[in-house]
Amino acid sequence: MPESVFGQEGESLFRYDRINALVAVVIFSFAILLFTKWAKEGKPLFLRKIPGLEAIEEAVGRATEMGRPVLFIPGIAELDEIDTIAGISILGRVAQITAQYETPLYVPVRYPLVLAAGQEVVEQAYIKAGKPELYDEDIVRYVAGEQFSFTATVNGYMMRVRPATNIYMGAFFAESLLLAETGNAAGSIQIAGTARPEQLPFFIAACDYTLMGEELYAASAYLSHEPIMMGGLKGQDFMKILIIILIIIGIVLVLFDSAETYLSWFEEN
Amino acid sequence: MRTTLPLAVAFITGVVFVITFFLNEESAIVGGISKQLLDWLIIIGGFTLLLGVVSILRVSWQSVERRKEDWIYKLITILSVLVMAIPGLLPESWSSLFGRQEGSIYDWLFLNLQAPMMATMFATLAFYIASAAYRAFRARTAEATILLVTATLVMLWRVPMGEAFLNLFSEEIPGLINRYIMGGVNLAVQRGIIIGAALGAAAMSLRIILGIERTYMGKS
């Protein structure tokens, strides 16, 4: 591999080998701030529909009609994972809908920190929905710290209680299919979202709707319908277009065998 | 204050982590700060374990007390928590059965009960894969048919017997499957999802650092 044009890390305070990442961060931040500003000013921003998110309210409505609970799992990772934070953000929106419809909600978690954050978010959602009296601390429950103990507990719940709607949003690993197939067998409508590409096929096979990759992170902004949040999504789209252009330039340069310097700009050192 | 303080903490820690990424950890004071912050996270995580234990015991005890449906399982849960935790927390100096070393009660329970149960749970995955694959691969549509054909080829390539079968036709087939299906179509799609997810994660992180995204605190 050719050596990066930015050179190797030396004794200096600044890591010159990461200038490429810094440039990307600056452009990305600028794009997000710019689109957020435009959104604040009221410029219309088009966002494509995400069927999985559109289906959430309908799925909670189904649970209400059937008189059965909604099961929400914010992944099985710790709170320091961005996937879990995304899951917790979506939980807030879902809890607001279940509070409005007075539908029981059950949120099993694997880590105590997620428990604390989940309880806070659900409580705020019930207050916001004007139904604080319906909030119960045990809506969000710590069930087990081990991956498969957690899975066994949740699967047991699904088969005994048969929730009408199962929502999986966050980081999932080997248990993804165990959960989703059990939910399918229990006859629940299922909506999943994860950024782990290796777990996506399992969710796609077993769930009714699946949010793929970036859609998980976009969900809280999408569900909020707040222009300021949607500005961030448009900034993301701008970066994607930029990356596509850079990939096309790279392909052309590789075809003409003159991509050595260009490729070194994107190397991780 | 209830909102401002967490937002300030999120902003400061976020900025510190971003800055340290671009600085040499050995020579930067900020590098030491980021390490300190990670240590704090571990310590806070350890303390919050108590929250989890209290939650599981309270919910289970309520079911036992009110004799709710399946209360007997809740009782087993409570007993399991106590039987695992108490001998594990007692000092080894009192007895070789205490603590978590080899030969202790905790170790015996973990190796002979918990580990086999978790392994069993994991092993059932094979059956779940079979039922999910059956549903996904039903050739009802053109997309499902393509999925079925591709999956069959990949499965043949992955298992020795299948590879031997493919070799009957041409020894190049396994290599072609590897190159074009796994290293071509599959990898391209995976990279697309990974790039999108990375951008999404970065955008969300930025929204959190700047205080635009507050939904994780229950605020809008």
Short mmCIF file of C-alpha atoms in Angstrom, two decimals:
data_model
loop_
_atom_site.label_atom_id
_atom_site.label_comp_id
_atom_site.label_asym_id
_atom_site.label_seq_id
_atom_site.Cartn_x
_atom_site.Cartn_y
_atom_site.Cartn_z
CA MET A 1 0.00 0.00 0.00
CA PRO A 2 1.33 3.48 -0.76
CA GLU A 3 2.31 5.61 2.18
CA SER A 4 -0.16 8.34 3.08
CA VAL A 5 0.62 11.79 1.74
CA PHE A 6 0.00 13.07 5.25
CA GLY A 7 2.96 11.05 6.55
CA GLN A 8 3.33 9.02 9.74
CA GLU A 9 2.50 10.12 13.24
CA GLY A 10 5.43 11.76 14.91
CA GLU A 11 6.23 13.27 18.26
CA SER A 12 3.98 16.29 17.72
CA LEU A 13 0.79 16.94 19.63
CA PHE A 14 -1.37 16.82 16.52
CA ARG A 15 -1.85 13.61 14.55
CA TYR A 16 -1.12 14.73 11.01
CA ASP A 17 -2.04 11.27 9.71
CA ARG A 18 -5.64 12.02 10.63
CA ILE A 19 -5.98 15.26 8.69
CA ASN A 20 -8.20 13.41 6.17
CA ALA A 21 -10.62 12.50 8.97
CA LEU A 22 -10.53 16.07 10.28
CA VAL A 23 -11.42 17.46 6.84
CA ALA A 24 -14.35 14.99 6.64
CA VAL A 25 -15.54 15.97 10.15
CA VAL A 26 -15.40 19.68 9.29
CA ILE A 27 -17.32 19.25 6.00
CA PHE A 28 -19.88 16.98 7.67
CA SER A 29 -20.41 19.30 10.63
CA PHE A 30 -20.72 22.28 8.32
CA ALA A 31 -23.31 20.46 6.18
CA ILE A 32 -25.39 19.48 9.20
CA LEU A 33 -25.28 22.96 10.71
CA LEU A 34 -26.13 24.55 7.37
CA PHE A 35 -29.15 22.31 6.74
CA THR A 36 -30.27 22.75 10.36
CA LYS A 37 -30.11 26.53 9.87
CA TRP A 38 -32.13 26.26 6.65
CA ALA A 39 -34.65 24.04 8.42
CA LYS A 40 -34.97 26.61 11.22
CA GLU A 41 -35.58 29.32 8.62
CA GLY A 42 -38.47 27.26 7.29
CA LYS A 43 -36.99 26.08 3.99
CA PRO A 44 -38.89 22.97 2.85
CA LEU A 45 -36.82 19.79 3.22
CA PHE A 46 -37.90 16.60 1.50
CA LEU A 47 -37.48 13.37 3.42
CA ARG A 48 -38.31 10.00 1.90
CA LYS A 49 -40.88 7.94 3.75
CA ILE A 50 -39.58 5.16 5.99
CA PRO A 51 -42.33 2.49 6.05
CA GLY A 52 -41.08 0.91 9.30
CA LEU A 53 -41.48 4.17 11.17
CA GLU A 54 -44.81 4.98 9.53
CA ALA A 55 -46.00 1.58 10.80
CA ILE A 56 -45.18 2.20 14.47
CA GLU A 57 -48.37 4.08 15.32
CA GLU A 58 -50.45 1.57 13.37
CA ALA A 59 -48.75 -1.30 15.23
CA VAL A 60 -49.44 0.30 18.61
CA GLY A 61 -53.04 0.87 17.51
CA ARG A 62 -53.31 -2.83 16.70
CA ALA A 63 -52.07 -3.68 20.20
CA THR A 64 -54.70 -1.34 21.66
CA GLU A 65 -57.50 -3.00 19.67
CA MET A 66 -56.33 -6.44 20.71
CA GLY A 67 -55.90 -5.39 24.34
CA ARG A 68 -52.39 -6.80 24.39
CA PRO A 69 -49.10 -5.12 25.29
CA VAL A 70 -46.34 -3.64 23.18
CA LEU A 71 -42.87 -5.08 23.68
CA PHE A 72 -39.93 -2.75 23.03
CA ILE A 73 -36.30 -3.86 23.19
CA PRO A 74 -33.68 -1.07 22.92
CA GLY A 75 -30.99 -3.57 21.88
CA ILE A 76 -28.73 -5.50 24.20
CA ALA A 77 -25.71 -3.18 24.25
CA GLU A 78 -24.59 -0.70 26.91
CA LEU A 79 -25.64 2.94 26.95
CA ASP A 80 -22.27 4.05 25.54
CA GLU A 81 -23.25 2.52 22.18
CA ILE A 82 -24.85 5.01 19.81
CA ASP A 83 -27.28 2.27 18.68
CA THR A 84 -28.63 2.03 22.24
CA ILE A 85 -29.04 5.81 22.45
CA ALA A 86 -30.94 5.68 19.15
CA GLY A 87 -33.12 2.89 20.57
CA ILE A 88 -33.80 4.87 23.75
CA SER A 89 -34.76 7.92 21.67
CA ILE A 90 -37.28 5.87 19.68
CA LEU A 91 -38.56 4.35 22.94
CA GLY A 92 -39.57 7.85 24.03
CA ARG A 93 -41.75 8.28 20.92
CA VAL A 94 -43.24 4.80 21.24
CA ALA A 95 -43.98 5.33 24.95
CA GLN A 96 -45.78 8.58 24.11
CA ILE A 97 -48.05 6.71 21.68
CA THR A 98 -48.71 3.84 24.12
CA ALA A 99 -49.49 6.40 26.82
CA GLN A 100 -51.98 8.19 24.53
CA TYR A 101 -53.67 4.89 23.63
CA GLU A 102 -53.37 3.60 27.23
CA THR A 103 -51.72 0.45 25.90
CA PRO A 104 -49.45 -1.56 28.22
CA LEU A 105 -45.77 -1.30 27.38
CA TYR A 106 -43.00 -3.68 28.42
CA VAL A 107 -39.33 -2.80 27.98
CA PRO A 108 -36.82 -5.45 29.07
CA VAL A 109 -33.20 -4.25 29.28
CA ARG A 110 -29.85 -5.91 29.78
CA TYR A 111 -27.84 -3.17 31.48
CA PRO A 112 -28.64 -1.10 34.59
CA LEU A 113 -27.57 2.17 32.90
CA VAL A 114 -30.02 1.47 30.07
CA LEU A 115 -32.63 0.76 32.75
CA ALA A 116 -32.11 4.18 34.33
CA ALA A 117 -32.16 6.00 30.98
CA GLY A 118 -35.17 4.00 29.76
CA GLN A 119 -37.18 4.71 32.92
CA GLU A 120 -36.45 8.43 32.61
CA VAL A 121 -37.43 8.56 28.95
CA VAL A 122 -40.64 6.56 29.44
CA GLU A 123 -41.66 8.64 32.46
CA GLN A 124 -41.14 11.87 30.49
CA ALA A 125 -43.15 10.41 27.60
CA TYR A 126 -46.09 9.57 29.86
CA ILE A 127 -45.97 13.06 31.39
CA LYS A 128 -45.83 14.62 27.92
CA ALA A 129 -48.80 12.55 26.83
CA GLY A 130 -50.74 13.86 29.83
CA LYS A 131 -50.99 10.41 31.42
CA PRO A 132 -48.47 10.47 34.29
CA GLU A 133 -50.78 8.33 36.42
CA LEU A 134 -50.34 5.45 33.97
CA TYR A 135 -46.58 5.42 34.36
CA ASP A 136 -45.22 2.47 36.26
CA GLU A 137 -41.54 2.20 37.14
CA ASP A 138 -41.62 -1.47 36.16
CA ILE A 139 -42.53 -0.77 32.53
CA VAL A 140 -38.77 -0.76 31.95
CA ARG A 141 -37.22 -3.76 33.63
CA TYR A 142 -33.77 -5.17 34.07
CA VAL A 143 -34.16 -8.86 33.25
CA ALA A 144 -30.69 -10.37 32.95
CA GLY A 145 -27.12 -9.32 32.34
CA GLU A 146 -26.15 -12.31 30.19
CA GLN A 147 -27.05 -12.32 26.51
CA PHE A 148 -28.85 -15.66 26.35
CA SER A 149 -30.40 -15.38 29.81
CA PHE A 150 -31.90 -12.12 28.56
CA THR A 151 -33.09 -13.83 25.38
CA ALA A 152 -34.63 -16.74 27.27
CA THR A 153 -36.52 -14.35 29.57
CA VAL A 154 -37.86 -12.24 26.71
CA ASN A 155 -38.78 -15.29 24.59
CA GLY A 156 -40.62 -16.76 27.57
CA TYR A 157 -42.54 -13.49 27.95
CA MET A 158 -43.43 -13.46 24.24
CA MET A 159 -44.85 -16.97 24.35
CA ARG A 160 -46.75 -16.48 27.60
CA VAL A 161 -48.15 -12.97 27.11
CA ARG A 162 -48.13 -12.86 23.28
CA PRO A 163 -47.65 -9.11 22.84
CA ALA A 164 -49.45 -7.71 19.81
CA THR A 165 -46.44 -5.66 18.72
CA ASN A 166 -42.73 -6.24 19.13
CA ILE A 167 -40.31 -3.40 18.40
CA TYR A 168 -36.57 -4.09 18.33
CA MET A 169 -34.42 -0.97 17.97
CA GLY A 170 -30.74 -0.91 18.75
CA ALA A 171 -27.70 -3.16 18.76
CA PHE A 172 -28.45 -6.86 18.41
CA PHE A 173 -26.15 -9.82 18.04
CA ALA A 174 -26.68 -13.60 17.88
CA GLU A 175 -30.00 -13.32 19.73
CA SER A 176 -31.65 -11.28 16.97
CA LEU A 177 -33.16 -14.26 15.19
CA LEU A 178 -34.06 -16.05 18.44
CA LEU A 179 -36.12 -13.02 19.44
CA ALA A 180 -37.62 -12.24 16.04
CA GLU A 181 -38.59 -15.83 15.21
CA THR A 182 -40.21 -16.31 18.61
CA GLY A 183 -42.15 -13.08 18.09
CA ASN A 184 -43.19 -14.33 14.69
CA ALA A 185 -44.35 -17.63 16.18
CA ALA A 186 -46.31 -15.68 18.81
CA GLY A 187 -48.16 -13.88 16.01
CA SER A 188 -46.90 -10.39 16.87
CA ILE A 189 -46.47 -7.63 14.32
CA GLN A 190 -42.74 -6.88 14.39
CA ILE A 191 -40.69 -3.79 13.57
CA ALA A 192 -36.92 -3.99 13.84
CA GLY A 193 -34.06 -1.58 13.35
CA THR A 194 -30.36 -2.19 13.62
CA ALA A 195 -27.13 -0.85 12.16
CA ARG A 196 -25.40 -4.26 12.34
CA PRO A 197 -25.32 -5.55 8.74
CA GLU A 198 -24.78 -9.15 9.88
CA GLN A 199 -28.07 -9.16 11.83
CA LEU A 200 -30.17 -7.44 9.16
CA PRO A 201 -30.98 -10.60 7.13
CA PHE A 202 -32.43 -12.24 10.24
CA PHE A 203 -34.68 -9.30 10.99
CA ILE A 204 -35.72 -8.98 7.36
CA ALA A 205 -36.67 -12.66 7.29
CA ALA A 206 -38.63 -12.64 10.54
CA CYS A 207 -40.06 -9.11 10.91
CA ASP A 208 -42.77 -7.17 9.08
CA TYR A 209 -40.68 -3.99 8.81
CA THR A 210 -36.95 -3.47 9.18
CA LEU A 211 -35.00 -0.22 9.51
CA MET A 212 -31.60 -0.67 7.94
CA GLY A 213 -28.44 1.03 9.17
CA GLU A 214 -28.82 4.79 9.00
CA GLU A 215 -32.63 4.59 9.24
CA LEU A 216 -32.22 3.58 12.88
CA TYR A 217 -30.32 6.78 13.67
CA ALA A 218 -32.73 8.84 11.59
CA ALA A 219 -35.76 7.45 13.41
CA SER A 220 -35.88 9.83 16.36
CA ALA A 221 -35.54 12.86 14.07
CA TYR A 222 -38.06 11.43 11.62
CA LEU A 223 -40.64 10.68 14.31
CA SER A 224 -40.18 14.08 15.94
CA HIS A 225 -41.30 15.92 12.75
CA GLU A 226 -39.18 18.83 14.02
CA PRO A 227 -37.44 20.77 11.23
CA ILE A 228 -34.35 21.36 13.36
CA MET A 229 -33.85 17.58 13.73
CA MET A 230 -34.57 16.90 10.08
CA GLY A 231 -31.82 19.34 9.07
CA GLY A 232 -29.33 16.82 10.42
CA LEU A 233 -30.77 14.14 8.16
CA LYS A 234 -30.36 16.33 5.10
CA GLY A 235 -26.74 17.01 6.09
CA GLN A 236 -26.27 13.25 6.18
CA ASP A 237 -27.74 12.93 2.68
CA PHE A 238 -25.35 15.62 1.45
CA MET A 239 -22.40 13.60 2.79
CA LYS A 240 -23.70 10.48 1.08
CA ILE A 241 -23.83 12.29 -2.26
CA LEU A 242 -20.29 13.54 -1.65
CA ILE A 243 -19.08 10.00 -0.89
CA ILE A 244 -20.77 8.65 -4.03
CA ILE A 245 -19.01 11.33 -6.12
CA LEU A 246 -15.67 10.49 -4.46
CA ILE A 247 -16.20 6.76 -5.14
CA ILE A 248 -16.98 7.44 -8.82
CA ILE A 249 -13.85 9.62 -9.13
CA GLY A 250 -11.85 6.79 -7.51
CA ILE A 251 -13.26 4.21 -9.92
CA VAL A 252 -12.35 6.36 -12.92
CA LEU A 253 -8.82 7.02 -11.59
CA VAL A 254 -8.28 3.31 -10.83
CA LEU A 255 -9.39 2.45 -14.36
CA PHE A 256 -6.74 4.80 -15.72
CA ASP A 257 -4.19 3.51 -13.23
CA SER A 258 -3.57 6.93 -11.69
CA ALA A 259 -5.26 6.60 -8.33
CA GLU A 260 -2.25 6.15 -6.03
CA THR A 261 -2.18 9.64 -4.55
CA TYR A 262 -5.97 9.94 -4.54
CA LEU A 263 -6.41 6.66 -2.63
CA SER A 264 -3.77 7.63 -0.07
CA TRP A 265 -6.00 10.57 0.99
CA PHE A 266 -8.55 8.08 2.31
CA GLU A 267 -6.21 5.69 4.02
CA GLU A 268 -6.52 4.92 7.70
CA ASN A 269 -3.15 5.22 9.39
CA MET B 1 -30.93 22.82 35.38
CA ARG B 2 -32.35 19.31 34.91
CA THR B 3 -31.78 19.67 31.16
CA THR B 4 -28.91 22.14 31.03
CA LEU B 5 -26.46 20.11 33.10
CA PRO B 6 -26.76 16.86 31.09
CA LEU B 7 -26.51 18.89 27.87
CA ALA B 8 -23.35 20.61 29.13
CA VAL B 9 -21.86 17.25 30.16
CA ALA B 10 -22.72 15.76 26.75
CA PHE B 11 -21.16 18.74 24.97
CA ILE B 12 -17.94 18.82 26.99
CA THR B 13 -17.32 15.06 26.92
CA GLY B 14 -18.23 14.84 23.23
CA VAL B 15 -15.84 17.65 22.32
CA VAL B 16 -13.07 16.13 24.47
CA PHE B 17 -13.41 12.76 22.70
CA VAL B 18 -13.44 14.37 19.24
CA ILE B 19 -10.35 16.45 20.04
CA THR B 20 -8.42 13.50 21.49
CA PHE B 21 -8.98 11.54 18.29
CA PHE B 22 -6.80 14.08 16.49
CA LEU B 23 -4.11 14.33 19.18
CA ASN B 24 -1.32 11.99 20.18
CA GLU B 25 -2.50 10.27 23.33
CA GLU B 26 1.02 9.94 24.76
CA SER B 27 1.80 13.63 24.51
CA ALA B 28 -1.62 15.20 25.15
CA ILE B 29 -3.17 16.06 28.47
CA VAL B 30 -6.53 15.65 26.75
CA GLY B 31 -5.63 12.01 26.00
CA GLY B 32 -5.35 11.43 29.74
CA ILE B 33 -8.69 13.13 30.28
CA SER B 34 -10.43 10.83 27.79
CA LYS B 35 -8.93 7.79 29.54
CA GLN B 36 -10.16 9.19 32.86
CA LEU B 37 -13.65 9.61 31.44
CA LEU B 38 -13.68 6.00 30.23
CA ASP B 39 -12.57 4.85 33.71
CA TRP B 40 -15.41 6.87 35.26
CA LEU B 41 -17.86 5.17 32.92
CA ILE B 42 -16.72 1.75 34.12
CA ILE B 43 -16.99 2.82 37.78
CA ILE B 44 -20.48 4.32 37.29
CA GLY B 45 -21.51 1.17 35.40
CA GLY B 46 -20.37 -0.95 38.36
CA PHE B 47 -22.42 1.08 40.82
CA THR B 48 -25.52 1.01 38.65
CA LEU B 49 -25.47 -2.80 38.76
CA LEU B 50 -27.22 -2.38 42.09
CA LEU B 51 -30.10 -0.68 40.24
CA GLY B 52 -30.50 -3.76 38.08
CA VAL B 53 -30.44 -6.14 41.04
CA VAL B 54 -33.01 -4.03 42.90
CA SER B 55 -35.23 -3.90 39.79
CA ILE B 56 -35.19 -7.64 39.16
CA LEU B 57 -35.76 -8.47 42.84
CA ARG B 58 -38.58 -5.93 43.27
CA VAL B 59 -40.50 -7.01 40.17
CA SER B 60 -40.08 -10.70 40.97
CA TRP B 61 -41.01 -10.25 44.64
CA GLN B 62 -44.20 -8.36 43.72
CA SER B 63 -45.29 -11.31 41.57
CA VAL B 64 -44.53 -13.79 44.34
CA GLU B 65 -46.27 -11.69 46.99
CA ARG B 66 -49.43 -11.25 44.90
CA ARG B 67 -49.30 -14.88 43.67
CA LYS B 68 -49.49 -13.69 40.06
CA GLU B 69 -49.52 -16.20 37.22
CA ASP B 70 -46.22 -18.13 36.98
CA TRP B 71 -45.11 -16.71 40.34
CA ILE B 72 -43.14 -19.86 41.02
CA TYR B 73 -40.68 -18.92 38.25
CA LYS B 74 -40.22 -15.51 39.84
CA LEU B 75 -39.42 -17.22 43.12
CA ILE B 76 -36.81 -19.34 41.32
CA THR B 77 -35.39 -16.12 39.83
CA ILE B 78 -35.06 -14.53 43.29
CA LEU B 79 -33.44 -17.67 44.71
CA SER B 80 -31.09 -17.89 41.72
CA VAL B 81 -29.97 -14.28 42.15
CA LEU B 82 -29.33 -14.77 45.86
CA VAL B 83 -27.65 -18.18 45.54
CA MET B 84 -25.29 -16.89 42.83
CA ALA B 85 -24.60 -13.48 44.38
CA ILE B 86 -24.19 -14.14 48.11
CA PRO B 87 -21.44 -16.85 47.99
CA GLY B 88 -19.74 -14.88 45.20
CA LEU B 89 -19.62 -11.72 47.31
CA LEU B 90 -18.41 -13.35 50.54
CA PRO B 91 -14.60 -13.22 50.99
CA GLU B 92 -12.51 -16.22 49.99
CA SER B 93 -10.67 -16.03 53.31
CA TRP B 94 -13.81 -17.29 55.09
CA SER B 95 -14.07 -20.47 53.07
CA SER B 96 -12.83 -21.90 49.77
CA LEU B 97 -16.51 -22.20 48.78
CA PHE B 98 -16.89 -18.41 48.78
CA GLY B 99 -15.61 -15.88 46.27
CA ARG B 100 -15.44 -16.63 42.56
CA GLN B 101 -12.30 -18.75 42.29
CA GLU B 102 -12.17 -22.30 40.93
CA GLY B 103 -14.03 -24.71 43.19
CA SER B 104 -16.28 -22.03 44.73
CA ILE B 105 -20.08 -22.29 44.81
CA TYR B 106 -20.30 -19.44 42.30
CA ASP B 107 -17.87 -21.16 39.93
CA TRP B 108 -19.69 -24.50 40.22
CA LEU B 109 -23.09 -22.92 39.55
CA PHE B 110 -21.73 -20.97 36.61
CA LEU B 111 -20.01 -23.93 34.95
CA ASN B 112 -22.68 -26.53 35.64
CA LEU B 113 -25.91 -24.56 35.39
CA GLN B 114 -25.60 -21.14 33.80
CA ALA B 115 -23.08 -21.94 31.03
CA PRO B 116 -24.90 -25.08 29.78
CA MET B 117 -28.24 -23.24 29.82
CA MET B 118 -26.81 -20.36 27.80
CA ALA B 119 -25.15 -22.80 25.39
CA THR B 120 -28.48 -24.59 24.96
CA MET B 121 -30.20 -21.32 24.21
CA PHE B 122 -27.57 -20.48 21.62
CA ALA B 123 -27.79 -23.95 20.09
CA THR B 124 -31.52 -23.55 19.41
CA LEU B 125 -30.49 -20.87 16.91
CA ALA B 126 -30.00 -23.61 14.30
CA PHE B 127 -33.73 -24.44 14.38
CA TYR B 128 -34.70 -20.79 14.22
CA ILE B 129 -32.42 -20.29 11.20
CA ALA B 130 -34.11 -23.24 9.47
CA SER B 131 -37.62 -21.84 10.00
CA ALA B 132 -36.60 -18.28 9.02
CA ALA B 133 -34.78 -19.56 5.94
CA TYR B 134 -37.84 -21.56 4.90
CA ARG B 135 -39.99 -18.43 5.02
CA ALA B 136 -37.41 -16.16 3.37
CA PHE B 137 -36.53 -18.55 0.57
CA ARG B 138 -40.03 -19.42 -0.62
CA ALA B 139 -39.77 -18.58 -4.31
CA ARG B 140 -42.92 -16.45 -4.48
CA THR B 141 -41.38 -13.42 -6.12
CA ALA B 142 -38.44 -12.77 -8.44
CA GLU B 143 -36.42 -11.29 -5.53
CA ALA B 144 -37.11 -14.30 -3.31
CA THR B 145 -36.09 -16.64 -6.14
CA ILE B 146 -32.79 -14.79 -6.61
CA LEU B 147 -32.27 -15.01 -2.84
CA LEU B 148 -33.02 -18.74 -2.89
CA VAL B 149 -30.58 -19.46 -5.75
CA THR B 150 -27.83 -17.29 -4.24
CA ALA B 151 -28.27 -18.76 -0.76
CA THR B 152 -28.19 -22.31 -2.16
CA LEU B 153 -24.92 -21.60 -3.99
CA VAL B 154 -23.34 -19.96 -0.92
CA MET B 155 -24.45 -22.83 1.33
CA LEU B 156 -23.02 -25.36 -1.13
CA TRP B 157 -19.75 -23.42 -1.18
CA ARG B 158 -19.58 -23.14 2.62
CA VAL B 159 -19.95 -26.85 3.48
CA PRO B 160 -17.23 -29.38 2.49
CA MET B 161 -19.74 -31.81 0.96
CA GLY B 162 -21.29 -29.04 -1.12
CA GLU B 163 -17.89 -27.86 -2.27
CA ALA B 164 -17.01 -31.42 -3.32
CA PHE B 165 -20.32 -31.53 -5.23
CA LEU B 166 -19.57 -28.23 -7.01
CA ASN B 167 -16.07 -29.49 -7.84
CA LEU B 168 -17.67 -32.32 -9.84
CA PHE B 169 -18.75 -29.70 -12.39
CA SER B 170 -15.73 -27.41 -12.26
CA GLU B 171 -13.09 -26.71 -9.65
CA GLU B 172 -13.43 -23.02 -10.40
CA ILE B 173 -17.04 -22.74 -9.20
CA PRO B 174 -16.27 -22.33 -5.45
CA GLY B 175 -13.73 -19.61 -6.26
CA LEU B 176 -16.22 -17.83 -8.52
CA ILE B 177 -18.91 -17.89 -5.82
CA ASN B 178 -16.43 -16.47 -3.34
CA ARG B 179 -15.26 -13.76 -5.73
CA TYR B 180 -18.53 -12.59 -7.27
CA ILE B 181 -21.23 -13.34 -4.69
CA MET B 182 -19.44 -12.90 -1.37
CA GLY B 183 -16.64 -10.54 -2.41
CA GLY B 184 -18.71 -8.72 -5.04
CA VAL B 185 -22.45 -8.26 -4.60
CA ASN B 186 -22.58 -9.12 -0.89
CA LEU B 187 -19.59 -6.98 0.08
CA ALA B 188 -20.78 -4.00 -1.99
CA VAL B 189 -24.20 -4.02 -0.29
CA GLN B 190 -22.64 -4.48 3.16
CA ARG B 191 -20.28 -1.56 2.56
CA GLY B 192 -23.17 0.61 1.44
CA ILE B 193 -25.05 -0.16 4.65
CA ILE B 194 -21.92 0.37 6.76
CA ILE B 195 -21.15 3.76 5.16
CA GLY B 196 -24.77 4.85 5.65
CA ALA B 197 -24.80 3.62 9.25
CA ALA B 198 -21.48 5.32 10.03
CA LEU B 199 -22.77 8.62 8.65
CA GLY B 200 -26.01 8.19 10.58
CA ALA B 201 -24.10 7.47 13.80
CA ALA B 202 -21.82 10.49 13.23
CA ALA B 203 -24.79 12.75 12.49
CA MET B 204 -26.62 11.57 15.59
CA SER B 205 -23.48 12.03 17.70
CA LEU B 206 -23.15 15.57 16.40
CA ARG B 207 -26.81 16.28 17.16
CA ILE B 208 -26.27 15.00 20.71
CA ILE B 209 -23.03 16.98 21.23
CA LEU B 210 -24.67 20.17 19.97
CA GLY B 211 -27.77 19.58 22.06
CA ILE B 212 -30.09 19.38 19.04
CA GLU B 213 -31.03 15.77 19.83
CA ARG B 214 -32.48 15.52 23.35
CA THR B 215 -34.89 12.65 22.91
CA TYR B 216 -32.52 10.25 24.73
CA MET B 217 -33.27 12.28 27.89
CA GLY B 218 -36.99 12.19 27.28
CA LYS B 219 -36.97 15.80 26.03
CA SER B 220 -37.98 17.04 22.60
#
